[in-house]
PDB file of C-alpha atoms in Angstrom:
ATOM      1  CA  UNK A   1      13.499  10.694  11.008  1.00 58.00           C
ATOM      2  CA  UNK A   2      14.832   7.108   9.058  1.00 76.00           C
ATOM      3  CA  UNK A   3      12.271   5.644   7.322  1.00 93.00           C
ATOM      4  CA  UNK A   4      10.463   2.076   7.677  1.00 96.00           C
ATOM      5  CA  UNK A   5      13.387  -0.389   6.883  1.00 96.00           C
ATOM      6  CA  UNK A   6      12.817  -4.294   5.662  1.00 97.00           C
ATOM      7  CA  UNK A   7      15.137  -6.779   5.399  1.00 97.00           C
ATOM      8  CA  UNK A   8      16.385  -8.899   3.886  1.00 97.00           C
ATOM      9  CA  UNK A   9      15.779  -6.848   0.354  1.00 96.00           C
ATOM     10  CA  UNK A  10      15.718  -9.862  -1.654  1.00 97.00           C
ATOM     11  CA  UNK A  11      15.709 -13.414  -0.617  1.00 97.00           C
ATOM     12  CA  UNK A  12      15.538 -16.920  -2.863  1.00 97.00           C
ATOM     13  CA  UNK A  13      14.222 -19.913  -1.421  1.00 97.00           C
ATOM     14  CA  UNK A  14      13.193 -23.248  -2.666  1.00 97.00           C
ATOM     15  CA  UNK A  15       9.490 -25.003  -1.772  1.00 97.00           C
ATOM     16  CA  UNK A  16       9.267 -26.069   1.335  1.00 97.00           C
ATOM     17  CA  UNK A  17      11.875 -23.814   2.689  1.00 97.00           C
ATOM     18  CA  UNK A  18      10.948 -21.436   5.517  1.00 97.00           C
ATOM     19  CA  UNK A  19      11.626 -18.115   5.401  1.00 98.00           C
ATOM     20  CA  UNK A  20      11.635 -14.799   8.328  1.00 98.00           C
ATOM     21  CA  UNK A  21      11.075 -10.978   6.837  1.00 98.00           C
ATOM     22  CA  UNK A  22      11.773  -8.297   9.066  1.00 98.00           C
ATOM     23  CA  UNK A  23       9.936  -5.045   9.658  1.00 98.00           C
ATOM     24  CA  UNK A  24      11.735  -2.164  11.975  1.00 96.00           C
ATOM     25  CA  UNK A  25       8.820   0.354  12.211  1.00 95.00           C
ATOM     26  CA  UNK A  26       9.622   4.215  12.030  1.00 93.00           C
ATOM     27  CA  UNK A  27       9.903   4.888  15.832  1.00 91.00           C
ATOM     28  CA  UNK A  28       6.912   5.962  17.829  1.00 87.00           C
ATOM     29  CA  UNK A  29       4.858   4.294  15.233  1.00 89.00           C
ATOM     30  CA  UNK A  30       2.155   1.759  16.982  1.00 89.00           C
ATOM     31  CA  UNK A  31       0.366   0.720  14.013  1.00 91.00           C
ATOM     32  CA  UNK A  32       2.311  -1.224  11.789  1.00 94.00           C
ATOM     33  CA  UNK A  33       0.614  -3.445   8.612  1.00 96.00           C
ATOM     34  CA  UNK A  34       1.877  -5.822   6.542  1.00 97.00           C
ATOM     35  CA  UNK A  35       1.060  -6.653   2.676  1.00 97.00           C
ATOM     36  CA  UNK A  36       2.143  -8.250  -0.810  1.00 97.00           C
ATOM     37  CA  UNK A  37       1.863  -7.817  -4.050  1.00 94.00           C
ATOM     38  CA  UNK A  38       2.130 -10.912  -6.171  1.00 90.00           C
ATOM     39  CA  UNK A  39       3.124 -10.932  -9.937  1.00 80.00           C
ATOM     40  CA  UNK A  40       2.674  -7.335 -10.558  1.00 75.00           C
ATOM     41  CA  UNK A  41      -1.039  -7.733  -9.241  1.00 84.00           C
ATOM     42  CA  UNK A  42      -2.555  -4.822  -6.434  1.00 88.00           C
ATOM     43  CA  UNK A  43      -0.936  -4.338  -3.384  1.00 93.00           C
ATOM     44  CA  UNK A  44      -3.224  -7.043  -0.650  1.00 95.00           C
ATOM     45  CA  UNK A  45      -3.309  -6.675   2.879  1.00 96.00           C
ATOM     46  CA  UNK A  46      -2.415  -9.224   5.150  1.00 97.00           C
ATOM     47  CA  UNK A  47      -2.086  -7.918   8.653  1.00 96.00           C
ATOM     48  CA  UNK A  48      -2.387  -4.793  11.194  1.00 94.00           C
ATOM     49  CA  UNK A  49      -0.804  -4.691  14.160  1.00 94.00           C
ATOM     50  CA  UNK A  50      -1.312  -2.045  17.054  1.00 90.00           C
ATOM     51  CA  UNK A  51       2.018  -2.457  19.292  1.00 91.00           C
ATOM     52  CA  UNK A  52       2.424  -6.011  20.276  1.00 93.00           C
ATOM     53  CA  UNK A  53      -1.716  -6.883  19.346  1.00 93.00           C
ATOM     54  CA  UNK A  54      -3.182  -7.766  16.479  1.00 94.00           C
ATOM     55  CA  UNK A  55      -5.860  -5.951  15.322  1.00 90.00           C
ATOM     56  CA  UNK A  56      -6.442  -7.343  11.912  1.00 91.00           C
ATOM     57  CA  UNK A  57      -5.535 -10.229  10.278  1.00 93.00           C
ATOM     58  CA  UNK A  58      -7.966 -11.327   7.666  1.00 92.00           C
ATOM     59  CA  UNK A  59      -5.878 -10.870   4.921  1.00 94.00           C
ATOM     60  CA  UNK A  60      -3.280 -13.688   6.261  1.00 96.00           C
ATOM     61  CA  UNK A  61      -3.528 -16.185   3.205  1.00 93.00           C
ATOM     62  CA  UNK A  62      -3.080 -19.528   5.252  1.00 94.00           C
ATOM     63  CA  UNK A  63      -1.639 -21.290   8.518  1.00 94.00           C
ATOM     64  CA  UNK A  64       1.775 -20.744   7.290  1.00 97.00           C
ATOM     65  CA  UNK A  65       2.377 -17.922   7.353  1.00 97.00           C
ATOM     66  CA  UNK A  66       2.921 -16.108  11.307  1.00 97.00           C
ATOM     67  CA  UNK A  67       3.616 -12.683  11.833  1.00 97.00           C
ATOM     68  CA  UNK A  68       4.716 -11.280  15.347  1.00 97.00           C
ATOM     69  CA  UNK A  69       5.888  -8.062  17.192  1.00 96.00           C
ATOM     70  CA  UNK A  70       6.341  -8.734  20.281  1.00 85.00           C
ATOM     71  CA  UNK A  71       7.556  -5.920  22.126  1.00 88.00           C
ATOM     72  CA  UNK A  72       5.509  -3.696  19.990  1.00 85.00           C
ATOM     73  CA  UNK A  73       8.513  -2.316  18.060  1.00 92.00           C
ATOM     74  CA  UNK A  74       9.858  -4.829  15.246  1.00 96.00           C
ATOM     75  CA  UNK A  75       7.626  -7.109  13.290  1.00 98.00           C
ATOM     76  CA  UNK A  76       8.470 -10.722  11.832  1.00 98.00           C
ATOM     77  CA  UNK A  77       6.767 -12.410   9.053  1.00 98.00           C
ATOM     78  CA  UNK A  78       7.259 -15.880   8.902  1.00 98.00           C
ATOM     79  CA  UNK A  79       6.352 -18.587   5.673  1.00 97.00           C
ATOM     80  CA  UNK A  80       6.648 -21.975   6.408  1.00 96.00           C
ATOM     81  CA  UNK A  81       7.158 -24.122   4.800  1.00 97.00           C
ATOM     82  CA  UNK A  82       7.222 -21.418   1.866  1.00 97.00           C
ATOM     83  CA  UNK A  83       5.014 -22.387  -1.551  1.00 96.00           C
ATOM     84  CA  UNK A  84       5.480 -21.316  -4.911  1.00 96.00           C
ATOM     85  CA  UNK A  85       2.064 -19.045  -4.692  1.00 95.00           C
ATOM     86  CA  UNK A  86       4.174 -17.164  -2.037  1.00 96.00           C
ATOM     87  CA  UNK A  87       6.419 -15.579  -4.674  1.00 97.00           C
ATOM     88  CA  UNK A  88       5.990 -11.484  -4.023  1.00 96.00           C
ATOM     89  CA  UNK A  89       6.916  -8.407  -2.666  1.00 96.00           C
ATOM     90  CA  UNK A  90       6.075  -7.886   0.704  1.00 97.00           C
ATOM     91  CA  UNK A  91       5.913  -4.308   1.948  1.00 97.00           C
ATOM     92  CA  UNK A  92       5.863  -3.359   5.825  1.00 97.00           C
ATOM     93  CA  UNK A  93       3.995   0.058   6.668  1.00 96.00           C
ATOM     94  CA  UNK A  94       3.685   2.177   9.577  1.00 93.00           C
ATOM     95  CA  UNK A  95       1.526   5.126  11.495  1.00 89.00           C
ATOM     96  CA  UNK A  96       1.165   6.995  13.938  1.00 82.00           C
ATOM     97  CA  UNK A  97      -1.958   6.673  15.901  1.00 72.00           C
ATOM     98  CA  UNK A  98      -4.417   9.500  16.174  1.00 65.00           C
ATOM     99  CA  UNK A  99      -7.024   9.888  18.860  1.00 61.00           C
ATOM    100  CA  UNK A 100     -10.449   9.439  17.418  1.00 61.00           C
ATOM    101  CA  UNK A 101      -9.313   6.867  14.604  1.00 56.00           C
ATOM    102  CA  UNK A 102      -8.556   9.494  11.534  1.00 58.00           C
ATOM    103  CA  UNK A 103      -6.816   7.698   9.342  1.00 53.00           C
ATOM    104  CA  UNK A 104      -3.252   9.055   7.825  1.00 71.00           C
ATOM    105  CA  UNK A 105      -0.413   8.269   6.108  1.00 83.00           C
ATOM    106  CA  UNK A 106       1.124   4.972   5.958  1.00 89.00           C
ATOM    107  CA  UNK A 107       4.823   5.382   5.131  1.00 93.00           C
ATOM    108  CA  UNK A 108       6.009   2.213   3.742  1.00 95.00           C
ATOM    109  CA  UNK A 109       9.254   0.292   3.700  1.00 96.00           C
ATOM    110  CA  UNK A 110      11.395  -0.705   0.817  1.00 95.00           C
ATOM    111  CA  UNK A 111       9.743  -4.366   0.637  1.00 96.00           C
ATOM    112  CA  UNK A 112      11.213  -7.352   0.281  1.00 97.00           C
ATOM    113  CA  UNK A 113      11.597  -9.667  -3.004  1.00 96.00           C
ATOM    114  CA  UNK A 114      10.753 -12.821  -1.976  1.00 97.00           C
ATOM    115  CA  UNK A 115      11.339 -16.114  -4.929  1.00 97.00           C
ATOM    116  CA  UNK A 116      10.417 -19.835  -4.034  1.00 97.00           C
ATOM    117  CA  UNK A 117      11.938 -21.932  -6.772  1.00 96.00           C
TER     118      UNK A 117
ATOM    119  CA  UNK B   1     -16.116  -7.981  -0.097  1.00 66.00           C
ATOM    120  CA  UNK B   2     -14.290  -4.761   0.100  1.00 82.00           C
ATOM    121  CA  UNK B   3     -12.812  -3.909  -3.849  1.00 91.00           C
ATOM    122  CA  UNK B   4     -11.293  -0.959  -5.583  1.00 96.00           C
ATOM    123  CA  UNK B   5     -11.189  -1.103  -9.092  1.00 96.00           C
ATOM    124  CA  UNK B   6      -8.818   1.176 -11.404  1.00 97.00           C
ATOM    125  CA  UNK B   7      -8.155   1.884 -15.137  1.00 97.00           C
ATOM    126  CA  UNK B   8      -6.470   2.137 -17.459  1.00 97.00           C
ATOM    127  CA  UNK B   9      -3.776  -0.670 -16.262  1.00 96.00           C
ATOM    128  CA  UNK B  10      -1.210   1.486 -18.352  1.00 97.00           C
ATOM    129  CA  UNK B  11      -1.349   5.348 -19.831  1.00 98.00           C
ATOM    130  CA  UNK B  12       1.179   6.388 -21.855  1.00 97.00           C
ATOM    131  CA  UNK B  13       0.853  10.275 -22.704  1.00 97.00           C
ATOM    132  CA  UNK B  14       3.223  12.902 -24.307  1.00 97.00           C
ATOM    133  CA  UNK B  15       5.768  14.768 -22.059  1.00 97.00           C
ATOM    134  CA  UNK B  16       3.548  17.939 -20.905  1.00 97.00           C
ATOM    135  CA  UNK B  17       0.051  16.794 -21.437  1.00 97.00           C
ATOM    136  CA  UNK B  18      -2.319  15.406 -19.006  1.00 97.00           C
ATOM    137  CA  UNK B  19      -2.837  12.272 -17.369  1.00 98.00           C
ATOM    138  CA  UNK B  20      -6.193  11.040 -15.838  1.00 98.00           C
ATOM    139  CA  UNK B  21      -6.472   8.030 -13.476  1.00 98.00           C
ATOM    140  CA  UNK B  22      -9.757   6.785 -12.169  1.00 98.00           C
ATOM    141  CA  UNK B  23     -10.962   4.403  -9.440  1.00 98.00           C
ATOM    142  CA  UNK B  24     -14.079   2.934  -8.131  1.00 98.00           C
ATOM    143  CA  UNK B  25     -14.478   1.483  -4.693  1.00 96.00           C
ATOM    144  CA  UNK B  26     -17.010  -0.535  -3.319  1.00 94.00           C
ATOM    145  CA  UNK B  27     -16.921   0.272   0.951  1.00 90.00           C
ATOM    146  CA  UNK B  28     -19.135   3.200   1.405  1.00 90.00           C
ATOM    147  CA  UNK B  29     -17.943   3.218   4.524  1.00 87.00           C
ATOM    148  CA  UNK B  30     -14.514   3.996   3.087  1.00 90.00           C
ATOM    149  CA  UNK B  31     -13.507   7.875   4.154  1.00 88.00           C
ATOM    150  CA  UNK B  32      -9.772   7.807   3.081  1.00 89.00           C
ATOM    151  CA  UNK B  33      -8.885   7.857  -0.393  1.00 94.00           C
ATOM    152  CA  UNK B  34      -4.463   7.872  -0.770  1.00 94.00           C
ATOM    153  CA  UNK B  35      -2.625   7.928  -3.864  1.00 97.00           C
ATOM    154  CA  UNK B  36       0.554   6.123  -4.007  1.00 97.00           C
ATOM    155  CA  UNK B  37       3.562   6.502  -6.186  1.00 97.00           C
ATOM    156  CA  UNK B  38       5.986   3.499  -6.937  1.00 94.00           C
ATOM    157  CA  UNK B  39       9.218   4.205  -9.110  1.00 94.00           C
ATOM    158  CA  UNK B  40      10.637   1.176 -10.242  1.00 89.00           C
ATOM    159  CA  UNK B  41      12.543  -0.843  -7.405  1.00 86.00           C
ATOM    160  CA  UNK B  42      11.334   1.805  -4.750  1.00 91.00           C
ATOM    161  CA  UNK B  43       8.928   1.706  -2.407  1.00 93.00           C
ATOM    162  CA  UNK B  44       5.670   3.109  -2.885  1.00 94.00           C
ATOM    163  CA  UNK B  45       5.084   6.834  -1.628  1.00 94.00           C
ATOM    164  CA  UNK B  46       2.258   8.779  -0.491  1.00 94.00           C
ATOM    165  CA  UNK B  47       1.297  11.716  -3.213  1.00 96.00           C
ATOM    166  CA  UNK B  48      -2.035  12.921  -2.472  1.00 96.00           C
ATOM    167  CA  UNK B  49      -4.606  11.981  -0.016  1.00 93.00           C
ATOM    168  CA  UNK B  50      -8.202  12.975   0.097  1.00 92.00           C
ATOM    169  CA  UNK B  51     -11.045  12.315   2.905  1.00 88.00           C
ATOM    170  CA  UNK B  52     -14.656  12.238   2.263  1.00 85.00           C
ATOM    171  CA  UNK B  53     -15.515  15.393   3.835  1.00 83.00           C
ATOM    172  CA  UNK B  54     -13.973  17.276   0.598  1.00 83.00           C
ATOM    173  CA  UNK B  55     -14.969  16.950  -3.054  1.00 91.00           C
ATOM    174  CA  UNK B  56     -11.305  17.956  -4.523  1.00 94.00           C
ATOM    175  CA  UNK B  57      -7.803  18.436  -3.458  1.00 94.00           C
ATOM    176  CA  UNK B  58      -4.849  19.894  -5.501  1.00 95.00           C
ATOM    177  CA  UNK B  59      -1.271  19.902  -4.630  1.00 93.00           C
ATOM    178  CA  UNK B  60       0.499  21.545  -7.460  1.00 95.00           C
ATOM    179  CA  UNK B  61       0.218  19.758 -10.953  1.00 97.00           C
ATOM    180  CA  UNK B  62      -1.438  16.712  -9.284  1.00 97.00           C
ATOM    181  CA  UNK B  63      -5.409  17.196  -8.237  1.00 97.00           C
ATOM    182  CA  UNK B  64      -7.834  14.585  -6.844  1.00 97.00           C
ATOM    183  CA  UNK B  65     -11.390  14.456  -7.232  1.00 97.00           C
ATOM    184  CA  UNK B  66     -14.067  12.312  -5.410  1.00 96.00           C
ATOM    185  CA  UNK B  67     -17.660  11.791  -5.912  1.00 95.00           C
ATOM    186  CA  UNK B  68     -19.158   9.811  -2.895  1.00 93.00           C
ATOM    187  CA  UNK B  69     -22.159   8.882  -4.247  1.00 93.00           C
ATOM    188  CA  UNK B  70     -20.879   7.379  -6.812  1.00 94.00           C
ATOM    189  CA  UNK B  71     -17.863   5.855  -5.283  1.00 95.00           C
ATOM    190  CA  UNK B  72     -15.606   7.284  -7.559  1.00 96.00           C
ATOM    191  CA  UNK B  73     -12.065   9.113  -7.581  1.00 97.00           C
ATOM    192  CA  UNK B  74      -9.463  10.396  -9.711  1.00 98.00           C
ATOM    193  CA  UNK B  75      -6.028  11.442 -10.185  1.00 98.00           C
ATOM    194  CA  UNK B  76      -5.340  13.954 -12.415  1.00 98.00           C
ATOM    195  CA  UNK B  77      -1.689  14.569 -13.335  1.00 98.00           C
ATOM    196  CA  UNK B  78      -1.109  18.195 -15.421  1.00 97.00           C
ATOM    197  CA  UNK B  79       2.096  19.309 -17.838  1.00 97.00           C
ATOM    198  CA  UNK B  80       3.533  15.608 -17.304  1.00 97.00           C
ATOM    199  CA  UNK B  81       7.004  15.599 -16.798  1.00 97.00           C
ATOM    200  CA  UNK B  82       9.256  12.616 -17.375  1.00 96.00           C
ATOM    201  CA  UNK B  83       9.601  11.769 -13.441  1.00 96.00           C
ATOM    202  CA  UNK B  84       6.153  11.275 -12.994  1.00 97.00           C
ATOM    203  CA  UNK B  85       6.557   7.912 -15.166  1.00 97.00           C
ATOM    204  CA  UNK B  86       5.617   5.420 -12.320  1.00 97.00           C
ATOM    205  CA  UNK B  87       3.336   3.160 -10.941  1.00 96.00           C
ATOM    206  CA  UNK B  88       0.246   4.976  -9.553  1.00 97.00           C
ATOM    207  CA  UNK B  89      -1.946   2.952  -6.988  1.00 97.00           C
ATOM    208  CA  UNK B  90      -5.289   4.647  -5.699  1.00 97.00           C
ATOM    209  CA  UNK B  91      -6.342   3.155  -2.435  1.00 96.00           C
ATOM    210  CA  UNK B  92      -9.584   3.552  -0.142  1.00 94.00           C
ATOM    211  CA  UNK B  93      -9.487   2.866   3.874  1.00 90.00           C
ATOM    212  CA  UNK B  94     -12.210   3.294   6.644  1.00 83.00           C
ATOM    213  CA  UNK B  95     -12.745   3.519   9.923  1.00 66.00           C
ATOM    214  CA  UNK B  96     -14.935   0.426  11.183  1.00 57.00           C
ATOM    215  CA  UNK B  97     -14.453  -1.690  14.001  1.00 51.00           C
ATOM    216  CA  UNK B  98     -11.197  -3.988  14.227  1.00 48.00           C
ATOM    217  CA  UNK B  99     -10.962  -3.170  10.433  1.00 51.00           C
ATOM    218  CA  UNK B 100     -10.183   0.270  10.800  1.00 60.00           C
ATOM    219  CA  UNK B 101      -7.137   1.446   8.925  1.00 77.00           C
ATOM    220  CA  UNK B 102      -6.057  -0.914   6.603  1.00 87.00           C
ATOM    221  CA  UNK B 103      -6.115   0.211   2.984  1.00 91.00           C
ATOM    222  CA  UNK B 104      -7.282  -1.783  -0.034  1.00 94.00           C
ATOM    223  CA  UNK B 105      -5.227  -0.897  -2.904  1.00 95.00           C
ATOM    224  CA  UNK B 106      -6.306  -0.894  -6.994  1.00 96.00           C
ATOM    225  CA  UNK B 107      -4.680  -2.846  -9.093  1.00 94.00           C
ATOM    226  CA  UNK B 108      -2.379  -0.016 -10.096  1.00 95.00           C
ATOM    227  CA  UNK B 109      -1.715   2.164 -13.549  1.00 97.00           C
ATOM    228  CA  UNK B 110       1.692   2.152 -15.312  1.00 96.00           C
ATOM    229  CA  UNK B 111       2.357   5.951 -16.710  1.00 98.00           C
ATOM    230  CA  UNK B 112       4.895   6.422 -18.742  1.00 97.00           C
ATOM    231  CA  UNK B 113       5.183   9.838 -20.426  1.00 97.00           C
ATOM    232  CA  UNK B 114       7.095   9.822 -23.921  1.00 95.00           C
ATOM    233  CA  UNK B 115       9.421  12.544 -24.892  1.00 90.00           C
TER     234      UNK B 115
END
């Protein structure tokens, strides 16, 4: 099956600039998660989605940033207007869902640099 | 909050001996305990999972150990072969409420294994 793509791969943006990531999810997968890892620091989450809802966002830093799926299938991830602080890789993840809540794997995508100047 | 500490930050061992990582985690309602594997530039892979039903797990050289009690796990890597040079990230996740799922991630270990 293809594997949880990202795009763009990298992308350079200056303060104040906004910027849209892209998550396409591994298909059939409901849950789908967002996180970053900033300056070689531990991978943070930021958001879960199940389809379309979300079921977790505490980890969203601030106001700017919005994530959606609607639909349920794609994800966006939207910073505006971007800050330096939001310098990072952010990594989309997928997986299945399991009656009963037992957690398993997340299979993550390729992530995408992102650089505020 | 929920935290999960890990050391050494970097290991460097000699091609063919052993490497040990080792993680704490503060949830004890955490009952999912991946191990993730991040070459450079790639995205990070599952290696090894463990739940909290089961003390150990091994999957060829790579084992994983967990001690509930005291909320701790390891990685243990055996006859380390240049490809396992990586970035190793042990993670915890439970199932609680609208948090269930997500994983909280250490702050990773850089192994590099010398010739």
């Amino acid at each position: 099956e293809a594997g949880v793509t990202q795009f763009p791969s990298h992308s350079v943006i200056e303060k104040g600039q906004t910027v849209t990531l892209r998550c396409d999810p591994i298909s059939g997968h409901d849950n789908l998660y967002w996180y970053r890892r900033v300056m070689g620091k531990e991978i943070k989450f930021l958001l879960h989605f199940v389809k379309e809802s979300k079921q977790d966002e505490s980890g969203m830093p601030n106001n700017r940033f919005l994530a959606e799926r609607t639909g349920g299938t794609y994800s966006t991830l939207k910073v505006q207007p971007a800050e330096l602080e939001d310098s990072g890789v952010y990594f989309c993840a997928t997986r299945r869902y399991l009656r009963g809540g037992v957690d398993n794997e997340q299979f993550f995508g390729p992530g995408t640099r992102l650089t505020v100047l | 909050g929920e935290n999960v500490e890990q050391h050494p930050s970097t290991l460097s061992v000699q091609e063919g001996d052993s490497a040990v990582i080792k993680c704490t985690y503060s949830d004890s309602a955490s009952n999912y305990f991946p191990w993730y594997k991040q070459e450079l530039g790639k995205r990070p892979q599952l290696i090894i999972d463990i739940r909290s039903n089961v003390g150990e797990k091994k999957d060829q050289r790579i084992a994983v150990t967990l001690n509930k009690t005291a909320k701790h796990f390891s990685l243990h890597i055996t006859e380390t072969q240049p490809e396992d040079s990586a970035v190793y990230f042990c993670a915890a996740s439970s199932n609680r409420g609208s948090s269930a799922s997500k994983i909280i991630f250490g702050s990773g270990t850089r192994l590099s294994i010398r010739p």
